[in-house]
PDB file of C-alpha atoms in Angstrom:
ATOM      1  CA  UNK X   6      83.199  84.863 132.533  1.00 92.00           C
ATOM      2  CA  UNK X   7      81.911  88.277 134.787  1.00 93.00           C
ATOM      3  CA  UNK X   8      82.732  90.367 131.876  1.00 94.00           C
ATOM      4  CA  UNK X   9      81.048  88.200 129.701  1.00 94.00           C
ATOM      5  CA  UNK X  10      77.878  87.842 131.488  1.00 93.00           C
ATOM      6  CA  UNK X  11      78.663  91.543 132.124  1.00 95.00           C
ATOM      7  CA  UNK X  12      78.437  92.583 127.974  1.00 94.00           C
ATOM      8  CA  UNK X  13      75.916  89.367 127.793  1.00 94.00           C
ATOM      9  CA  UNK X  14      73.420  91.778 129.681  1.00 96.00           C
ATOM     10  CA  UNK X  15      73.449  94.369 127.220  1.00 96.00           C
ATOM     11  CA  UNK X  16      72.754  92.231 123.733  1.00 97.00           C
ATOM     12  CA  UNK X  17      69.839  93.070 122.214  1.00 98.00           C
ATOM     13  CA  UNK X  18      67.710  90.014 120.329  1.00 97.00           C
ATOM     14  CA  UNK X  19      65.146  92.035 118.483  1.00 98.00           C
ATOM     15  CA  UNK X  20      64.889  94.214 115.289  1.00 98.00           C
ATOM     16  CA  UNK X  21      66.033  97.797 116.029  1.00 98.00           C
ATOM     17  CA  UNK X  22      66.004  99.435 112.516  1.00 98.00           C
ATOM     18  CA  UNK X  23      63.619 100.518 110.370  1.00 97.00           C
ATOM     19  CA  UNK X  24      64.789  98.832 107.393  1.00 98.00           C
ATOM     20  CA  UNK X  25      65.231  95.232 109.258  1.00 98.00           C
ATOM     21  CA  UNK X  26      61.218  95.382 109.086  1.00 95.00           C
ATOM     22  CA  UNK X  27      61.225  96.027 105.197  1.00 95.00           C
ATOM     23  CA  UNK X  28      60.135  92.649 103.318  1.00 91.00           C
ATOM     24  CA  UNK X  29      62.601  93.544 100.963  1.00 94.00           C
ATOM     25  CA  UNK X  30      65.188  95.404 103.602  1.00 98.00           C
ATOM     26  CA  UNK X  31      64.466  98.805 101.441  1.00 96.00           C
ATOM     27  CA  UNK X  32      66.995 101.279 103.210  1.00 97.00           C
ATOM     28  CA  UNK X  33      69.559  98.913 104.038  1.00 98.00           C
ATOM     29  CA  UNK X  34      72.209 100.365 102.143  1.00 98.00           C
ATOM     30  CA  UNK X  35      75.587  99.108 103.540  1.00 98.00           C
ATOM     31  CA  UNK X  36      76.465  95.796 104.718  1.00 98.00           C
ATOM     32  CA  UNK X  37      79.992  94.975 106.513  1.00 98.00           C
ATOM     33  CA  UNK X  38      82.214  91.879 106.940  1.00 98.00           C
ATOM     34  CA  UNK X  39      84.818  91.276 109.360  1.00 97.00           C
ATOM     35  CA  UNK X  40      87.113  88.422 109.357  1.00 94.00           C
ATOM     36  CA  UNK X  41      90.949  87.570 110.986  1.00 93.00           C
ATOM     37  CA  UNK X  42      93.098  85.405 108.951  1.00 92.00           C
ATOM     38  CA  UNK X  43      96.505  84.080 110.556  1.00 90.00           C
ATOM     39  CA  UNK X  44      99.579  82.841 108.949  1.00 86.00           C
ATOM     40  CA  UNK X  45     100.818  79.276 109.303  1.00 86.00           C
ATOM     41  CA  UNK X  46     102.584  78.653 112.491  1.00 86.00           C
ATOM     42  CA  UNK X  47     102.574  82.064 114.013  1.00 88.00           C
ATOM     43  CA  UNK X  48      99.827  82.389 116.316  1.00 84.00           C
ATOM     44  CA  UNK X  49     101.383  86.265 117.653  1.00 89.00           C
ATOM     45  CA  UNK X  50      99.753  87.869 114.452  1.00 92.00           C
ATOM     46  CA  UNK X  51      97.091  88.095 112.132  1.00 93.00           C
ATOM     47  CA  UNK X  52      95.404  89.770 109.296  1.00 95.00           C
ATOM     48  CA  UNK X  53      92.061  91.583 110.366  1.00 96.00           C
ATOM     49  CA  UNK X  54      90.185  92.846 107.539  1.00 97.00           C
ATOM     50  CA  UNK X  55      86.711  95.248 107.374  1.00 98.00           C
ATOM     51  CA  UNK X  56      85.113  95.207 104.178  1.00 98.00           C
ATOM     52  CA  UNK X  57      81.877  97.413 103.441  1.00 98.00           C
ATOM     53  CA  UNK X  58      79.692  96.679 100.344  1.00 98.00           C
ATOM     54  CA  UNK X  59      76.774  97.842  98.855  1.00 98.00           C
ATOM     55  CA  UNK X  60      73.226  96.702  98.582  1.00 98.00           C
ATOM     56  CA  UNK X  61      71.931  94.808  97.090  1.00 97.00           C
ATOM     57  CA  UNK X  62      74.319  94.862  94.404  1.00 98.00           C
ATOM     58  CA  UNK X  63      77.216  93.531  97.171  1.00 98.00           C
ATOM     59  CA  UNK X  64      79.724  95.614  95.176  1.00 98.00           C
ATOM     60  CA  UNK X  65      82.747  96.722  97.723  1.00 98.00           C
ATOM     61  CA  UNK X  66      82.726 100.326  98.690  1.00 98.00           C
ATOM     62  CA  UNK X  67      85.789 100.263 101.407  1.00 98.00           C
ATOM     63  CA  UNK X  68      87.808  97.518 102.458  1.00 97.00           C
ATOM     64  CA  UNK X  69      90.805  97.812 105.433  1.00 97.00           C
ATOM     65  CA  UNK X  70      93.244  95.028 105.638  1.00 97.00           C
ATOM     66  CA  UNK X  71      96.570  95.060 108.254  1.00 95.00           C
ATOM     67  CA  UNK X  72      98.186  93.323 109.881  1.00 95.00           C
ATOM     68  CA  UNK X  73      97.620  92.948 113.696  1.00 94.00           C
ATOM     69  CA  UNK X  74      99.190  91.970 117.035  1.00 90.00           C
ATOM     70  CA  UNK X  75      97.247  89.158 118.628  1.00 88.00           C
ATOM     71  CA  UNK X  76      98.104  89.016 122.597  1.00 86.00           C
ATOM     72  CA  UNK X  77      95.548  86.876 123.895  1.00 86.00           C
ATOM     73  CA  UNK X  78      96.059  83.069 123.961  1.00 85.00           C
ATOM     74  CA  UNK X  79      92.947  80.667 122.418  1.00 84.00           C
ATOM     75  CA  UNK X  80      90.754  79.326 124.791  1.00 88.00           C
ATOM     76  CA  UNK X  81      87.837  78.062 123.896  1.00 84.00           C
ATOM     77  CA  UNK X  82      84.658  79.815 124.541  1.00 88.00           C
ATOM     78  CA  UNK X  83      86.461  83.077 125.372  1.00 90.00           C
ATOM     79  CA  UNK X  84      87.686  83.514 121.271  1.00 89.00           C
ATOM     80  CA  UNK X  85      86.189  86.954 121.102  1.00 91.00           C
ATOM     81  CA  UNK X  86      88.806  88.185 124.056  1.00 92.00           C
ATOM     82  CA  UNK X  87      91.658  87.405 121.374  1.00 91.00           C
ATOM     83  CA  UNK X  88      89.848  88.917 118.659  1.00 93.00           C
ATOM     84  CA  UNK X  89      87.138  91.434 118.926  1.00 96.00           C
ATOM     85  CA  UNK X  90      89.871  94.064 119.945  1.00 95.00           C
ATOM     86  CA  UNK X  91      91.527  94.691 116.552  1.00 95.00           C
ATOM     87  CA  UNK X  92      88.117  94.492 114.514  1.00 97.00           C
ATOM     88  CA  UNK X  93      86.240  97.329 116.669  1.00 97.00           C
ATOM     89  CA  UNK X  94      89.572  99.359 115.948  1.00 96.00           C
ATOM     90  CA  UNK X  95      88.825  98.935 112.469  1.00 97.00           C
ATOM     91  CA  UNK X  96      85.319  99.769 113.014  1.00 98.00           C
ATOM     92  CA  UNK X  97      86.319 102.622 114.840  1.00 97.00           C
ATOM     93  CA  UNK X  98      89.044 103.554 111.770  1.00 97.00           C
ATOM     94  CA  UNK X  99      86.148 103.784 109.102  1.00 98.00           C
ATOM     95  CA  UNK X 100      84.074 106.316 111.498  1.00 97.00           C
ATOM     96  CA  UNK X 101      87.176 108.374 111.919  1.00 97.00           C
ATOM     97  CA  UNK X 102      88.247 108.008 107.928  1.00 96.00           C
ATOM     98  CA  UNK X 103      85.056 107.551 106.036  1.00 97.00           C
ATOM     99  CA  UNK X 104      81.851 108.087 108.248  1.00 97.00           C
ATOM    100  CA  UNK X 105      79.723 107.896 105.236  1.00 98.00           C
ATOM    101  CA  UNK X 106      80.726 104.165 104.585  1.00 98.00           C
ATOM    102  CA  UNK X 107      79.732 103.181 108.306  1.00 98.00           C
ATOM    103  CA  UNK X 108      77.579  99.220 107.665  1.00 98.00           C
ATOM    104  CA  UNK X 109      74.414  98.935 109.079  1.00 98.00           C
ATOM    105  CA  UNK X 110      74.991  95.731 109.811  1.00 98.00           C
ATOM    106  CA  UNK X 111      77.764  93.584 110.096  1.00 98.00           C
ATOM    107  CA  UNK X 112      77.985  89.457 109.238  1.00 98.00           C
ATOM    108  CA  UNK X 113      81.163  88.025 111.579  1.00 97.00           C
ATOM    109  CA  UNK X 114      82.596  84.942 111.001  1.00 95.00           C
ATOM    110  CA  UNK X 115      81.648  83.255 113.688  1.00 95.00           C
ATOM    111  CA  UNK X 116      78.872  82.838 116.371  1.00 96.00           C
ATOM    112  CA  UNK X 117      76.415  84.829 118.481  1.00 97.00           C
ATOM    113  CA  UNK X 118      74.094  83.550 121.378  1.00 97.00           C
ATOM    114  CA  UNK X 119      74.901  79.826 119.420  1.00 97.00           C
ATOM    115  CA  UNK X 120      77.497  79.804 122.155  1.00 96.00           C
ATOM    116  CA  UNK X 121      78.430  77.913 125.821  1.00 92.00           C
ATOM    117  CA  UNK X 122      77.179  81.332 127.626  1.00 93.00           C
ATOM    118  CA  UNK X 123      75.165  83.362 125.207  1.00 92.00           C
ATOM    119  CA  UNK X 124      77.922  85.506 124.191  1.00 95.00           C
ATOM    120  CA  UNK X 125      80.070  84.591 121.077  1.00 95.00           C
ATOM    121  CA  UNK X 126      81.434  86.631 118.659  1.00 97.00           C
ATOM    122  CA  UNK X 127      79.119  88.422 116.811  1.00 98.00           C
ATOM    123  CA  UNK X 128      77.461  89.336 120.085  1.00 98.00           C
ATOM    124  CA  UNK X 129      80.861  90.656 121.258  1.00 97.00           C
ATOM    125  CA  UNK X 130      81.468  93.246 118.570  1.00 98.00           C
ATOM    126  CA  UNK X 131      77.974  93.760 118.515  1.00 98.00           C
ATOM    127  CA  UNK X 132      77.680  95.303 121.878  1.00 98.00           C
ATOM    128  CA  UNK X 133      80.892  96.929 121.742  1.00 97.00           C
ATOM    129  CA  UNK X 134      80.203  98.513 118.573  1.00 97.00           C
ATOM    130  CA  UNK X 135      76.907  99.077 119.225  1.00 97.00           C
ATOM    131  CA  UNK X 136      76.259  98.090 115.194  1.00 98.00           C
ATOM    132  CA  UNK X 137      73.800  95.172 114.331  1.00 98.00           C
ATOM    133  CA  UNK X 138      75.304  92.111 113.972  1.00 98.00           C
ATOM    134  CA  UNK X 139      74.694  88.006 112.882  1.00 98.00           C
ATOM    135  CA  UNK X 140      76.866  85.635 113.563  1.00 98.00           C
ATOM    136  CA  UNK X 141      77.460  83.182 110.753  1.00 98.00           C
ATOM    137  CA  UNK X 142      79.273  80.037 111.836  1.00 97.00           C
ATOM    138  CA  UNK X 143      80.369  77.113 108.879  1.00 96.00           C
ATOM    139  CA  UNK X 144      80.367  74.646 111.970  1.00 95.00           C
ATOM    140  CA  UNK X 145      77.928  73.592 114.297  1.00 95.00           C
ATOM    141  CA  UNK X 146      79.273  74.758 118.177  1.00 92.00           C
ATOM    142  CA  UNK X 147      78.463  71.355 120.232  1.00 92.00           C
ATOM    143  CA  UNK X 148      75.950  73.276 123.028  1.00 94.00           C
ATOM    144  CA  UNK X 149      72.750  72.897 125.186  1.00 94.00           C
ATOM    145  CA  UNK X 150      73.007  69.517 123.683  1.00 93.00           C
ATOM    146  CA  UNK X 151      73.444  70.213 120.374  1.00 94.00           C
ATOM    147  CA  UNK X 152      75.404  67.596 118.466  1.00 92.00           C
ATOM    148  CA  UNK X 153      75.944  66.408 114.731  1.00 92.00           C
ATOM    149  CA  UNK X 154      74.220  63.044 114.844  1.00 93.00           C
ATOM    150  CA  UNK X 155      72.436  61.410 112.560  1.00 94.00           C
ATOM    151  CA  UNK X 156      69.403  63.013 113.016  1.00 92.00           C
ATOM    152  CA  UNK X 157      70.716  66.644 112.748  1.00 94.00           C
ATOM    153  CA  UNK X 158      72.387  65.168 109.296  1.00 94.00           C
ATOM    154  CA  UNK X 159      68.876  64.275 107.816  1.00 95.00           C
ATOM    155  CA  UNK X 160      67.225  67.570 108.664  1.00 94.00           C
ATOM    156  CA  UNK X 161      70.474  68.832 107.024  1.00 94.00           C
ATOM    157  CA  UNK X 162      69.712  66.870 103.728  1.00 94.00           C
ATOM    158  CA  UNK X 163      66.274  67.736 103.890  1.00 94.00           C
ATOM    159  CA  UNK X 164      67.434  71.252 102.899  1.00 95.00           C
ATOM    160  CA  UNK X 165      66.416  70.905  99.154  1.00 92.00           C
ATOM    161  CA  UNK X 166      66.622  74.349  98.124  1.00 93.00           C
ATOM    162  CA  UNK X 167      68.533  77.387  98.884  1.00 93.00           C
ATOM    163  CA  UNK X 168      66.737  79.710 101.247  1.00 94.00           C
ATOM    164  CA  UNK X 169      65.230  76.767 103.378  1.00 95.00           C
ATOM    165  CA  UNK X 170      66.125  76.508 106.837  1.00 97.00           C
ATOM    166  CA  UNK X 171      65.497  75.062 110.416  1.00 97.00           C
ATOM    167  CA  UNK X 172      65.988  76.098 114.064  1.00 97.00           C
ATOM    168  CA  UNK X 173      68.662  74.438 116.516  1.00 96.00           C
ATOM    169  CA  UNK X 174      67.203  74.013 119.464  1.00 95.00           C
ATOM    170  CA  UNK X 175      69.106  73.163 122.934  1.00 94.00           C
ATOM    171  CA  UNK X 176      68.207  70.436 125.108  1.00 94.00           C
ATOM    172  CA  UNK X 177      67.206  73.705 127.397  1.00 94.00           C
ATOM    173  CA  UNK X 178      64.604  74.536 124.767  1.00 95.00           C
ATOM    174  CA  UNK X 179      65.491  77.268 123.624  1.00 95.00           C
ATOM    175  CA  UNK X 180      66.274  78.288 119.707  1.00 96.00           C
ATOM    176  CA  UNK X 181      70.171  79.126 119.621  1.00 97.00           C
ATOM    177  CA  UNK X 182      69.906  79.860 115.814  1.00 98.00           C
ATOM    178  CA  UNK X 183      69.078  78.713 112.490  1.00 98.00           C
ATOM    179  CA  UNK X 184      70.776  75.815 109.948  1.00 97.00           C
ATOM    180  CA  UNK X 185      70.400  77.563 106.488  1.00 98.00           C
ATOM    181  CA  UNK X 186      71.206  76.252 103.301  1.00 97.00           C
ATOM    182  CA  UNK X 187      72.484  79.560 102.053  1.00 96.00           C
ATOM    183  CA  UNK X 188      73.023  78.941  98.164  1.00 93.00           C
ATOM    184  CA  UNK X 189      71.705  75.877  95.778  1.00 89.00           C
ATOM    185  CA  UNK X 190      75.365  74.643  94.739  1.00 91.00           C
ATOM    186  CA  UNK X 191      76.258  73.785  98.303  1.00 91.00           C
ATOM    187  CA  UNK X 192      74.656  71.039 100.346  1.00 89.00           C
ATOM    188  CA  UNK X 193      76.830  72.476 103.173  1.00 94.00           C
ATOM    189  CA  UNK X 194      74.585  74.628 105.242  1.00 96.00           C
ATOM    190  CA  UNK X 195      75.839  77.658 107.599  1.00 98.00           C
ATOM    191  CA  UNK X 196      74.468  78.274 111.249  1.00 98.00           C
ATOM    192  CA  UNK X 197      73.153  81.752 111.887  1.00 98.00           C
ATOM    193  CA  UNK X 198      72.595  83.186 115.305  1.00 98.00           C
ATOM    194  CA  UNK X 199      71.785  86.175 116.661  1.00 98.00           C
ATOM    195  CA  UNK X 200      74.584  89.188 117.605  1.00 98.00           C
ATOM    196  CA  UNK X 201      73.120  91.985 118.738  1.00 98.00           C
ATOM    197  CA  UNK X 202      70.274  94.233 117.647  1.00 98.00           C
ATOM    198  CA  UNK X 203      68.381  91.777 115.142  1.00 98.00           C
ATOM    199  CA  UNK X 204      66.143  88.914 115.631  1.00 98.00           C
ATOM    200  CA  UNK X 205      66.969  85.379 114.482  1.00 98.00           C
ATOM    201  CA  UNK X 206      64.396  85.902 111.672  1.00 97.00           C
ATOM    202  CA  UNK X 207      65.951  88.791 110.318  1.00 98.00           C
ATOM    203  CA  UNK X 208      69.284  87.625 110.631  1.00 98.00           C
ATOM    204  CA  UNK X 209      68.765  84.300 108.403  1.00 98.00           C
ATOM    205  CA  UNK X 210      66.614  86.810 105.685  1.00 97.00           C
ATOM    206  CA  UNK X 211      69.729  88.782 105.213  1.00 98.00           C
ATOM    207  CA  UNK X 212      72.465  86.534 105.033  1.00 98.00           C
ATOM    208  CA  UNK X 213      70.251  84.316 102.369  1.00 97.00           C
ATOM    209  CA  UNK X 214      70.022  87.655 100.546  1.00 97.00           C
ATOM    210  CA  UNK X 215      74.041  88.380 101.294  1.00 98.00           C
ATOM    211  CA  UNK X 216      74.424  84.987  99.242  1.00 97.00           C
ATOM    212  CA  UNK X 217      76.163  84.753  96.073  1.00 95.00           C
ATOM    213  CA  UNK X 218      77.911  81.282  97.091  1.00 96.00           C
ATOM    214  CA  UNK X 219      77.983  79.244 100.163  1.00 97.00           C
ATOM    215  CA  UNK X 220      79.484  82.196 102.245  1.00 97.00           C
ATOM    216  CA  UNK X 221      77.543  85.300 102.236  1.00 98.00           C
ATOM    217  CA  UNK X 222      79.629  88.605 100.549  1.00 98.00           C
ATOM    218  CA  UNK X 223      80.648  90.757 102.621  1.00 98.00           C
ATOM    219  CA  UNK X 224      82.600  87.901 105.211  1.00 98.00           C
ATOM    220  CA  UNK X 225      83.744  85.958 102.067  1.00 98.00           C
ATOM    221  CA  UNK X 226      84.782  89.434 100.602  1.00 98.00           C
ATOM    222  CA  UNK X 227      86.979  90.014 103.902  1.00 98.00           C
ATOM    223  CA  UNK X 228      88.187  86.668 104.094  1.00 97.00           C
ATOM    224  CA  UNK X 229      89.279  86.617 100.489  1.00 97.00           C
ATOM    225  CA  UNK X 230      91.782  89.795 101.058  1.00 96.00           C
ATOM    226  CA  UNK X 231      92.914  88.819 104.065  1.00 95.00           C
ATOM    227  CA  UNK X 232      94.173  85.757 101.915  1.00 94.00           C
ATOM    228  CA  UNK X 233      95.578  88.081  99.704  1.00 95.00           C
ATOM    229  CA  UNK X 234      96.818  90.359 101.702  1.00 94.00           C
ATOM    230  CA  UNK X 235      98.660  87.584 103.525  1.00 93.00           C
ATOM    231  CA  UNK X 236     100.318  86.137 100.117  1.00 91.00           C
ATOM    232  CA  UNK X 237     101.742  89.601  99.244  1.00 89.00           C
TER     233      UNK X 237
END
């Protein structure tokens, strides 16, 4: 908890790049995904993978895929500890081997400040990375009150069409992120926080944008060759 409330200190929830202002992010050129994928019954290992595509044509220009010691047990709330380790080395990897590749941004499967302290995820790599980051969760985290009740269903449903959205407020009052309804085909909606060095506004702009399905590129891109890399 120190060293969380430690990093927590040092997120950043505003816009810090020139071409985060951009209506149409002109200048945003490369847009990361991280994501960890474990086999079946074997909790000591897992597959991290860094992908890097383009944009806005979310083509891949680098992807990294290995497979990884995990030491750290699960607890909940504390996930990043496990996690965040093996993904800034393979931040850290595409500096060292192709510097020119480096994202400008990077979606994480997971959460940001949508978390019991402030401090999930995407904040995590954020601020040891020092790279933008959103946090793009597929389930709602129950905090500050926030549960998946009947009311939070209808706002759900009233997300007609893709690109529409609504904020998640905590019984504290303040906005922990956004419930977006990411891509037309899906009723399923993703929550969006912020990570580090992008406001919430921002963050939900780009990930609709990211969207060719459900699951923005560049994470579904890393999860899908994890998978693969996992079968072979």
């Amino acid at each position: 908890r120190r060293e969380q409330a430690r990093l927590r200190a040092r997120v950043l929830e505003e816009d810090t790049e020139q071409w985060q202002k951009e209506p149409h992010f002109s200048g945003l050129q490369r847009v990361g995904g991280v994501d960890l994928s474990y086999i079946k019954g074997d909790e000591s290992r897992a597959c991290a993978s860094l992908v890097v595509l383009s944009y806005p044509a979310l083509e891949v220009l680098y992807q990294d895929c290995r497979m990884v010691p995990v030491t750290a047990p699960y607890v909940a709330g504390f996930l990043a500890f496990r996690e965040v380790p093996v993904l800034v080395e393979a931040v850290q990897r595409l500096q060292q081997e192709e510097p020119q590749l480096q994202p400008q941004v990077l979606l994480v499967d997971g959460n940001g400040l949508l978390h019991p302290r402030g401090f999930g995820t995407a904040c995590h790599l954020g601020v040891l990375t020092d790279l933008p980051c959103i946090g793009v969760a597929k389930n709602l985290l129950h905090v500050d009150g926030l549960v998946r009740d009947e009311l939070h269903r209808e706002q759900v449903r009233s997300l007609q069409r893709s690109g529409e959205a609504f904020p998640l407020t905590g019984t504290s009052g303040k906005v922990l992120g956004m419930v977006l309804r990411s891509c037309t085909n899906s009723s399923r909606p993703l929550y969006v926080s912020v990570g580090h060095r992008v406001s919430l506004g921002t963050a939900v702009r780009l990930v609709r944008a990211c969207c060719r399905f459900r699951v923005p590129e560049p994470i579904r891109q890393a999860d899908i060759r994890s998978r693969e890399y996992l079968r072979k």
